[in-house]
mmCIF file of C-alpha atoms in Angstrom:
data_model
loop_
_atom_site.group_PDB
_atom_site.id
_atom_site.type_symbol
_atom_site.label_atom_id
_atom_site.label_comp_id
_atom_site.label_asym_id
_atom_site.label_seq_id
_atom_site.Cartn_x
_atom_site.Cartn_y
_atom_site.Cartn_z
ATOM 1 C CA MET L 6 -9.234 -6.114 -17.081
ATOM 2 C CA PRO L 7 -12.729 -6.294 -18.820
ATOM 3 C CA GLU L 8 -15.199 -4.895 -16.432
ATOM 4 C CA SER L 9 -17.563 -7.474 -16.777
ATOM 5 C CA LEU L 10 -14.625 -10.143 -15.471
ATOM 6 C CA ALA L 11 -16.127 -11.590 -12.086
ATOM 7 C CA LEU L 12 -14.683 -10.663 -9.175
ATOM 8 C CA ASP L 13 -15.029 -14.098 -7.411
ATOM 9 C CA ASN L 14 -12.086 -15.434 -9.764
ATOM 10 C CA LEU L 15 -9.818 -12.930 -8.277
ATOM 11 C CA THR L 16 -7.293 -13.588 -5.655
ATOM 12 C CA PRO L 17 -7.440 -11.563 -2.370
ATOM 13 C CA LEU L 18 -4.397 -9.561 -3.403
ATOM 14 C CA GLN L 19 -5.550 -8.988 -7.339
ATOM 15 C CA ALA L 20 -8.653 -7.900 -5.807
ATOM 16 C CA ALA L 21 -7.341 -5.467 -3.121
ATOM 17 C CA VAL L 22 -4.399 -4.308 -4.982
ATOM 18 C CA ALA L 23 -5.321 -4.724 -8.646
ATOM 19 C CA GLY L 24 -8.538 -3.504 -8.410
ATOM 20 C CA VAL L 25 -10.454 -5.323 -9.983
ATOM 21 C CA ALA L 26 -6.590 -5.191 -9.608
ATOM 22 C CA VAL L 27 -4.933 -3.270 -7.855
ATOM 23 C CA GLY L 28 -5.844 -0.898 -4.725
ATOM 24 C CA GLY L 29 -4.886 0.054 -1.187
ATOM 25 C CA VAL L 30 -2.744 -2.585 0.914
ATOM 26 C CA LEU L 31 -5.422 -1.588 3.332
ATOM 27 C CA SER L 32 -8.314 -3.978 2.311
ATOM 28 C CA TYR L 33 -9.280 -7.531 1.184
ATOM 29 C CA LEU L 34 -12.930 -7.970 -0.677
ATOM 30 C CA LEU L 35 -13.019 -11.548 -0.484
ATOM 31 C CA LEU L 36 -12.133 -14.884 0.861
ATOM 32 C CA LYS L 37 -12.192 -17.500 -2.168
ATOM 33 C CA SER L 38 -11.864 -20.271 0.007
ATOM 34 C CA THR L 39 -15.692 -19.722 1.319
ATOM 35 C CA LYS L 40 -16.898 -18.825 -2.154
ATOM 36 C CA THR L 41 -17.868 -15.569 -0.355
ATOM 37 C CA VAL L 42 -19.598 -12.567 -2.588
ATOM 38 C CA ILE L 43 -17.718 -9.626 -2.379
ATOM 39 C CA GLY L 44 -20.532 -7.424 -1.223
ATOM 40 C CA SER L 45 -21.231 -9.585 1.992
ATOM 41 C CA VAL L 46 -17.689 -9.154 2.937
ATOM 42 C CA ARG L 47 -16.342 -5.654 2.483
ATOM 43 C CA SER L 48 -18.276 -3.165 4.561
ATOM 44 C CA VAL L 49 -17.946 0.193 2.235
ATOM 45 C CA THR L 50 -18.114 2.156 6.163
ATOM 46 C CA ALA L 51 -14.660 0.723 7.377
ATOM 47 C CA SER L 52 -11.190 0.722 6.362
ATOM 48 C CA GLY L 53 -10.566 -2.788 6.324
ATOM 49 C CA SER L 54 -12.539 -6.283 6.430
ATOM 50 C CA THR L 55 -12.260 -9.331 8.412
ATOM 51 C CA VAL L 56 -10.974 -11.015 5.211
ATOM 52 C CA TYR L 57 -7.724 -9.210 5.743
ATOM 53 C CA GLU L 58 -7.103 -11.017 8.868
ATOM 54 C CA SER L 59 -6.908 -14.467 6.672
ATOM 55 C CA ASP L 60 -3.632 -16.271 6.601
ATOM 56 C CA ARG L 61 -4.005 -16.417 2.786
ATOM 57 C CA ALA L 62 -4.033 -12.729 2.750
ATOM 58 C CA VAL L 63 -0.712 -12.690 4.717
ATOM 59 C CA ASP L 64 0.698 -14.720 2.254
ATOM 60 C CA GLU L 65 0.101 -13.141 -0.641
ATOM 61 C CA TYR L 66 0.640 -9.667 0.824
ATOM 62 C CA LEU L 67 4.384 -11.432 2.004
ATOM 63 C CA GLN L 68 5.133 -12.505 -1.771
ATOM 64 C CA PHE L 69 4.209 -9.087 -3.055
ATOM 65 C CA HIS L 70 6.033 -7.332 -0.734
ATOM 66 C CA TYR L 71 9.353 -9.973 -0.077
ATOM 67 C CA ALA L 72 9.689 -11.785 -2.917
ATOM 68 C CA PRO L 73 12.827 -11.596 -5.034
ATOM 69 C CA ALA L 74 12.051 -11.446 -8.779
ATOM 70 C CA GLU L 75 13.129 -14.845 -9.448
ATOM 71 C CA GLN L 76 10.622 -16.191 -7.280
ATOM 72 C CA LEU L 77 7.683 -13.714 -8.024
ATOM 73 C CA ALA L 78 8.251 -13.842 -11.765
ATOM 74 C CA PRO L 79 10.504 -16.843 -13.002
ATOM 75 C CA LEU L 80 9.097 -16.926 -16.305
ATOM 76 C CA VAL L 81 8.127 -13.462 -17.578
ATOM 77 C CA SER L 82 10.916 -11.440 -15.292
ATOM 78 C CA PRO L 83 12.925 -10.950 -18.669
ATOM 79 C CA PHE L 84 9.689 -9.354 -20.576
ATOM 80 C CA VAL L 85 8.857 -6.633 -17.701
ATOM 81 C CA ASN L 86 10.316 -3.626 -16.480
ATOM 82 C CA GLN L 87 12.775 -4.943 -13.392
ATOM 83 C CA SER L 88 11.618 -1.374 -11.449
ATOM 84 C CA ALA L 89 7.712 -3.776 -11.356
ATOM 85 C CA LEU L 90 9.212 -6.304 -9.526
ATOM 86 C CA ASP L 91 10.221 -4.324 -6.478
ATOM 87 C CA PHE L 92 7.424 -1.822 -6.160
ATOM 88 C CA PRO L 93 7.906 -1.504 -2.170
ATOM 89 C CA ARG L 94 11.761 -0.655 -2.823
ATOM 90 C CA LEU L 95 10.471 2.053 -5.331
ATOM 91 C CA CYS L 96 8.041 3.815 -3.280
ATOM 92 C CA ALA L 97 10.386 3.869 -0.294
ATOM 93 C CA THR L 98 13.328 5.460 -2.408
ATOM 94 C CA GLN L 99 10.791 8.223 -3.498
ATOM 95 C CA CYS L 100 10.641 9.173 0.404
ATOM 96 C CA ALA L 101 14.178 9.316 0.964
ATOM 97 C CA LYS L 102 14.494 11.182 -2.646
ATOM 98 C CA HIS L 103 12.443 13.845 -1.808
ATOM 99 C CA ALA L 104 12.922 14.292 1.759
ATOM 100 C CA ARG L 105 15.082 17.199 2.821
ATOM 101 C CA THR L 106 15.717 15.851 6.249
ATOM 102 C CA LYS L 107 15.400 12.275 7.069
ATOM 103 C CA GLY L 108 14.489 12.137 10.845
ATOM 104 C CA ARG L 109 10.912 10.617 10.953
ATOM 105 C CA ALA L 110 8.692 8.501 8.309
ATOM 106 C CA LEU L 111 5.314 7.345 8.664
ATOM 107 C CA ASP L 112 3.887 4.453 6.421
ATOM 108 C CA VAL L 113 0.280 5.071 5.923
ATOM 109 C CA GLY L 114 -1.345 1.438 4.905
ATOM 110 C CA CYS L 115 2.291 -0.529 5.773
ATOM 111 C CA ALA L 116 0.571 -4.182 5.318
ATOM 112 C CA VAL L 117 3.601 -6.475 5.900
ATOM 113 C CA GLY L 118 6.032 -4.415 6.422
ATOM 114 C CA ARG L 119 8.594 -3.884 3.725
ATOM 115 C CA HIS L 120 7.913 -0.208 2.418
ATOM 116 C CA THR L 121 8.139 0.309 6.430
ATOM 117 C CA PHE L 122 11.554 -1.405 6.384
ATOM 118 C CA GLU L 123 13.126 -0.185 3.400
ATOM 119 C CA LEU L 124 12.522 3.469 4.812
ATOM 120 C CA ALA L 125 14.567 2.251 7.712
ATOM 121 C CA ARG L 126 17.740 2.778 5.217
ATOM 122 C CA ASP L 127 17.479 6.486 5.279
ATOM 123 C CA PHE L 128 15.583 7.542 8.139
ATOM 124 C CA ASP L 129 15.941 7.686 11.691
ATOM 125 C CA GLU L 130 12.665 6.637 13.109
ATOM 126 C CA VAL L 131 9.818 5.074 11.029
ATOM 127 C CA VAL L 132 6.503 4.193 12.045
ATOM 128 C CA GLY L 133 4.088 1.819 9.978
ATOM 129 C CA PHE L 134 0.356 1.299 10.877
ATOM 130 C CA ASP L 135 -2.247 -0.643 8.864
ATOM 131 C CA TYR L 136 -5.829 -1.624 9.760
ATOM 132 C CA SER L 137 -5.142 -4.963 10.077
ATOM 133 C CA LYS L 138 -3.712 -6.948 13.348
ATOM 134 C CA ALA L 139 -2.743 -9.811 11.348
ATOM 135 C CA PHE L 140 -0.885 -7.739 9.080
ATOM 136 C CA ILE L 141 0.511 -5.968 11.826
ATOM 137 C CA GLU L 142 1.371 -9.286 14.033
ATOM 138 C CA THR L 143 3.394 -10.240 10.610
ATOM 139 C CA CYS L 144 5.489 -7.119 10.691
ATOM 140 C CA VAL L 145 6.409 -7.496 14.527
ATOM 141 C CA LYS L 146 7.237 -11.098 13.487
ATOM 142 C CA LEU L 147 9.492 -10.281 10.789
ATOM 143 C CA GLN L 148 11.304 -7.405 12.685
ATOM 144 C CA LYS L 149 11.509 -9.980 15.775
ATOM 145 C CA GLN L 150 12.468 -13.089 13.329
ATOM 146 C CA ASP L 151 14.241 -11.637 10.209
ATOM 147 C CA LYS L 152 12.141 -14.409 8.158
ATOM 148 C CA LEU L 153 8.741 -16.401 7.967
ATOM 149 C CA PRO L 154 7.242 -18.823 5.732
ATOM 150 C CA TYR L 155 4.516 -18.413 3.460
ATOM 151 C CA LYS L 156 2.528 -20.354 0.616
ATOM 152 C CA CYS L 157 2.649 -19.457 -2.784
ATOM 153 C CA THR L 158 0.516 -20.990 -5.603
ATOM 154 C CA VAL L 159 2.478 -22.757 -8.494
ATOM 155 C CA GLU L 160 -0.820 -24.053 -10.333
ATOM 156 C CA SER L 161 -3.879 -24.235 -9.002
ATOM 157 C CA ASP L 162 -3.750 -26.210 -5.971
ATOM 158 C CA ILE L 163 -0.163 -26.904 -6.226
ATOM 159 C CA ARG L 164 1.589 -24.446 -3.512
ATOM 160 C CA ASP L 165 4.942 -24.184 -2.638
ATOM 161 C CA THR L 166 6.424 -22.711 1.059
ATOM 162 C CA ARG L 167 8.652 -19.860 0.463
ATOM 163 C CA THR L 168 10.451 -17.925 2.631
ATOM 164 C CA ALA L 169 10.096 -14.228 3.000
ATOM 165 C CA ALA L 170 13.071 -12.352 4.264
ATOM 166 C CA VAL L 171 13.713 -8.550 5.795
ATOM 167 C CA PRO L 172 16.802 -7.047 3.386
ATOM 168 C CA ALA L 173 20.038 -7.492 4.766
ATOM 169 C CA GLY L 174 21.523 -4.064 6.049
ATOM 170 C CA ILE L 175 18.151 -2.460 7.420
ATOM 171 C CA GLU L 176 18.116 -1.536 11.185
ATOM 172 C CA LYS L 177 14.949 -3.134 12.189
ATOM 173 C CA SER L 178 14.987 -1.800 15.372
ATOM 174 C CA LYS L 179 14.220 2.001 13.841
ATOM 175 C CA CYS L 180 10.829 0.622 12.751
ATOM 176 C CA LYS L 181 7.480 0.776 14.950
ATOM 177 C CA PHE L 182 4.579 -1.199 14.186
ATOM 178 C CA VAL L 183 0.769 -0.332 15.113
ATOM 179 C CA VAL L 184 -2.829 -0.969 14.194
ATOM 180 C CA GLY L 185 -4.274 2.162 13.205
ATOM 181 C CA ASP L 186 -7.008 3.430 10.639
ATOM 182 C CA ALA L 187 -6.065 5.668 7.805
ATOM 183 C CA CYS L 188 -9.577 7.545 7.949
ATOM 184 C CA ASN L 189 -9.338 7.874 11.912
ATOM 185 C CA MET L 190 -5.662 8.633 12.470
ATOM 186 C CA GLN L 191 -6.726 10.662 15.333
ATOM 187 C CA ALA L 192 -6.836 7.342 17.402
ATOM 188 C CA LEU L 193 -3.109 7.110 16.931
ATOM 189 C CA GLY L 194 -2.533 9.435 19.472
ATOM 190 C CA ASP L 195 -0.266 12.270 19.347
ATOM 191 C CA VAL L 196 2.197 10.762 16.763
ATOM 192 C CA GLY L 197 3.548 14.593 16.332
ATOM 193 C CA GLN L 198 4.738 14.981 12.415
ATOM 194 C CA PHE L 199 6.871 13.445 9.539
ATOM 195 C CA ASP L 200 9.449 14.542 7.143
ATOM 196 C CA SER L 201 8.005 11.837 4.563
ATOM 197 C CA VAL L 202 4.487 10.532 4.544
ATOM 198 C CA LEU L 203 4.028 7.350 2.316
ATOM 199 C CA ALA L 204 0.608 6.261 1.721
ATOM 200 C CA ALA L 205 0.941 3.302 -1.267
ATOM 201 C CA ASN L 206 -1.877 2.065 -3.089
ATOM 202 C CA LEU L 207 -4.051 2.909 -0.342
ATOM 203 C CA LEU L 208 -6.349 5.881 -1.508
ATOM 204 C CA CYS L 209 -8.911 4.213 -3.662
ATOM 205 C CA ARG L 210 -9.320 1.605 -0.977
ATOM 206 C CA LEU L 211 -10.464 4.075 1.186
ATOM 207 C CA PRO L 212 -14.157 4.327 2.365
ATOM 208 C CA ASP L 213 -13.414 8.022 2.934
ATOM 209 C CA PRO L 214 -10.365 9.019 1.036
ATOM 210 C CA HIS L 215 -11.739 13.014 1.177
ATOM 211 C CA LYS L 216 -11.309 12.559 5.322
ATOM 212 C CA PHE L 217 -7.893 11.420 4.653
ATOM 213 C CA LEU L 218 -6.561 13.910 2.213
ATOM 214 C CA ARG L 219 -8.390 16.669 4.473
ATOM 215 C CA GLU L 220 -6.533 15.316 7.491
ATOM 216 C CA ILE L 221 -2.988 14.425 6.270
ATOM 217 C CA SER L 222 -1.414 17.664 6.406
ATOM 218 C CA GLY L 223 -1.471 17.458 9.936
ATOM 219 C CA TYR L 224 1.344 14.619 9.868
ATOM 220 C CA VAL L 225 3.528 16.255 7.729
ATOM 221 C CA LYS L 226 6.244 18.683 9.115
ATOM 222 C CA PRO L 227 6.467 21.980 6.987
ATOM 223 C CA GLY L 228 9.140 21.521 4.726
ATOM 224 C CA GLY L 229 8.194 17.418 4.586
ATOM 225 C CA VAL L 230 6.986 15.413 1.857
ATOM 226 C CA LEU L 231 4.119 13.594 1.297
ATOM 227 C CA VAL L 232 4.320 10.498 -1.375
ATOM 228 C CA LEU L 233 0.938 9.602 -2.825
ATOM 229 C CA VAL L 234 1.110 6.679 -4.705
ATOM 230 C CA SER L 235 -2.048 4.822 -6.470
ATOM 231 C CA PRO L 236 -3.959 3.371 -9.809
ATOM 232 C CA TYR L 237 -7.067 5.144 -8.808
ATOM 233 C CA SER L 238 -9.152 1.854 -9.497
ATOM 234 C CA TRP L 239 -12.195 3.259 -7.926
ATOM 235 C CA LEU L 240 -15.048 0.440 -6.565
ATOM 236 C CA SER L 241 -18.245 0.675 -5.046
ATOM 237 C CA GLU L 242 -17.263 -2.275 -2.953
ATOM 238 C CA TYR L 243 -14.570 -0.331 -0.979
ATOM 239 C CA THR L 244 -15.640 3.129 -1.478
ATOM 240 C CA LYS L 245 -18.924 4.812 -1.970
ATOM 241 C CA GLN L 246 -19.250 6.228 -5.264
ATOM 242 C CA ALA L 247 -20.285 9.722 -3.580
ATOM 243 C CA ASN L 248 -17.003 9.576 -1.915
ATOM 244 C CA TRP L 249 -14.651 8.517 -5.093
ATOM 245 C CA VAL L 250 -12.127 11.302 -5.599
ATOM 246 C CA GLY L 251 -12.139 10.562 -9.589
ATOM 247 C CA GLY L 252 -12.865 8.490 -12.073
ATOM 248 C CA PHE L 253 -16.643 9.786 -12.681
ATOM 249 C CA TYR L 254 -18.491 12.673 -14.603
ATOM 250 C CA ASP L 255 -19.499 15.440 -12.746
ATOM 251 C CA GLY L 256 -23.157 17.290 -13.668
ATOM 252 C CA ALA L 257 -21.811 19.108 -16.482
ATOM 253 C CA GLY L 258 -20.827 15.878 -18.005
ATOM 254 C CA LYS L 259 -17.120 16.821 -17.696
ATOM 255 C CA ALA L 260 -14.632 13.831 -17.259
ATOM 256 C CA VAL L 261 -13.044 14.052 -13.230
ATOM 257 C CA MET L 262 -10.043 12.701 -12.723
ATOM 258 C CA THR L 263 -8.081 11.643 -9.574
ATOM 259 C CA ALA L 264 -4.979 13.099 -9.880
ATOM 260 C CA GLU L 265 -5.963 16.533 -10.646
ATOM 261 C CA SER L 266 -8.505 16.044 -7.700
ATOM 262 C CA VAL L 267 -5.802 14.795 -5.440
ATOM 263 C CA LYS L 268 -3.934 18.047 -6.241
ATOM 264 C CA ALA L 269 -6.709 20.405 -5.985
ATOM 265 C CA ALA L 270 -7.380 19.203 -2.671
ATOM 266 C CA LEU L 271 -3.925 19.096 -1.546
ATOM 267 C CA ALA L 272 -3.429 22.607 -2.920
ATOM 268 C CA GLY L 273 -3.777 24.805 0.677
ATOM 269 C CA ALA L 274 -1.104 22.933 2.347
ATOM 270 C CA PHE L 275 1.163 21.208 -0.298
ATOM 271 C CA ASP L 276 2.880 22.134 -3.555
ATOM 272 C CA VAL L 277 3.475 19.338 -6.203
ATOM 273 C CA GLU L 278 6.767 18.599 -6.669
ATOM 274 C CA ALA L 279 6.596 15.152 -9.069
ATOM 275 C CA ASP L 280 4.340 13.585 -10.983
ATOM 276 C CA GLN L 281 5.142 10.187 -11.870
ATOM 277 C CA ASN L 282 4.467 6.141 -13.252
ATOM 278 C CA MET L 283 5.228 3.081 -10.929
ATOM 279 C CA PRO L 284 4.686 -0.062 -12.219
ATOM 280 C CA PHE L 285 4.125 -3.188 -10.348
ATOM 281 C CA LEU L 286 3.855 -6.901 -10.851
ATOM 282 C CA ILE L 287 1.119 -9.076 -8.927
ATOM 283 C CA ARG L 288 1.270 -12.965 -9.615
ATOM 284 C CA GLU L 289 -1.581 -15.439 -9.310
ATOM 285 C CA HIS L 290 0.493 -18.335 -10.003
ATOM 286 C CA GLN L 291 3.520 -19.104 -12.143
ATOM 287 C CA ARG L 292 2.334 -18.540 -15.621
ATOM 288 C CA LYS L 293 -0.455 -15.716 -14.886
ATOM 289 C CA TYR L 294 0.382 -12.392 -13.545
ATOM 290 C CA GLN L 295 -1.243 -8.579 -13.461
ATOM 291 C CA LEU L 296 0.911 -5.617 -14.609
ATOM 292 C CA GLY L 297 -0.228 -2.469 -13.157
ATOM 293 C CA CYS L 298 1.103 1.161 -13.177
ATOM 294 C CA SER L 299 0.449 3.442 -9.851
ATOM 295 C CA ASN L 300 0.749 7.312 -10.376
ATOM 296 C CA CYS L 301 3.171 8.709 -7.820
ATOM 297 C CA LEU L 302 2.619 12.317 -6.606
ATOM 298 C CA VAL L 303 5.217 13.889 -4.601
ATOM 299 C CA PHE L 304 3.845 16.937 -2.628
ATOM 300 C CA ARG L 305 5.908 19.382 -0.712
ATOM 301 C CA ARG L 306 4.459 20.582 2.392
ATOM 302 C CA LYS L 307 4.197 24.638 2.426
ATOM 303 C CA GLY L 308 6.383 26.492 5.128
ATOM 304 C CA GLY L 309 10.016 25.869 6.127
ATOM 305 C CA PRO L 310 11.443 22.741 7.770
ATOM 306 C CA SER L 311 10.787 22.059 11.126
ATOM 307 C CA THR L 312 13.197 21.570 14.004
ATOM 308 C CA GLY L 313 10.495 19.781 16.511
ATOM 309 C CA THR L 314 11.516 17.365 19.165
ATOM 310 C CA LYS L 315 11.161 13.699 17.886
ATOM 311 C CA LYS L 316 8.342 11.613 19.302
ATOM 312 C CA MET L 317 8.098 7.743 18.931
ATOM 313 C CA VAL L 318 4.774 6.270 19.016
ATOM 314 C CA THR L 319 4.276 4.169 21.730
#
């Protein structure tokens, strides 16, 4: 997407996830319905925004997380890698694939919960948290009701009502959803450690990603895995440029790339186990989409497996 493209031409999900396009499932910049300028909506000092609480935000994330291929991309799905049409499942699969033990999993920035539910296919207990109260309320409703209606844009003002449904075969009782801040995880209390921690399209939408990287090792068991997925779409509207992990030139004129900076930041506590690309597709309407590609880094926590007592978040 050209850098000159006006951000107020984007939907909330495109602005948040596709940075100008894609980014963390923890923040929205704008409410188009009020013609609000991004800078006045999103504070770079907090992991989230009141826009996150809007009905439209919930609708767009329900579509991104739960819409089947024939609804998400009925016209273009034959031309797109099918993995891009089920990004949440792809993220959860990486956690299960690399985890040596499958006791507990943590979904940081769970949005409307699809990653969390998918993790419950393989893990005994899954905790999902997000900064948005509206998102967490939606997760809880899905957990209780299995299905929720949402609005989907077909063309301009034409909107259909669709249904988001938790996929069959998932034991939803394994999941626990709580409101939390990825830049202040201590506020969650003593949640213990996890066999697998997922942070999907989160890092470049945090106001203080360095703090997150410094502290996340405390939530991963020795021998456990951290699955960090991000397109590295750094924007000052989300993160002050001084806090960017990459995407800039240093004082010597050298390009600082996020993936290498993340690896260096986590090197003291983790070994890199995998480095790959993961596609995703964001729908604006039935004839307009954005195809993105996140970098998926899998880190193995140094030290042997832990056999600590499981602890459920209450």
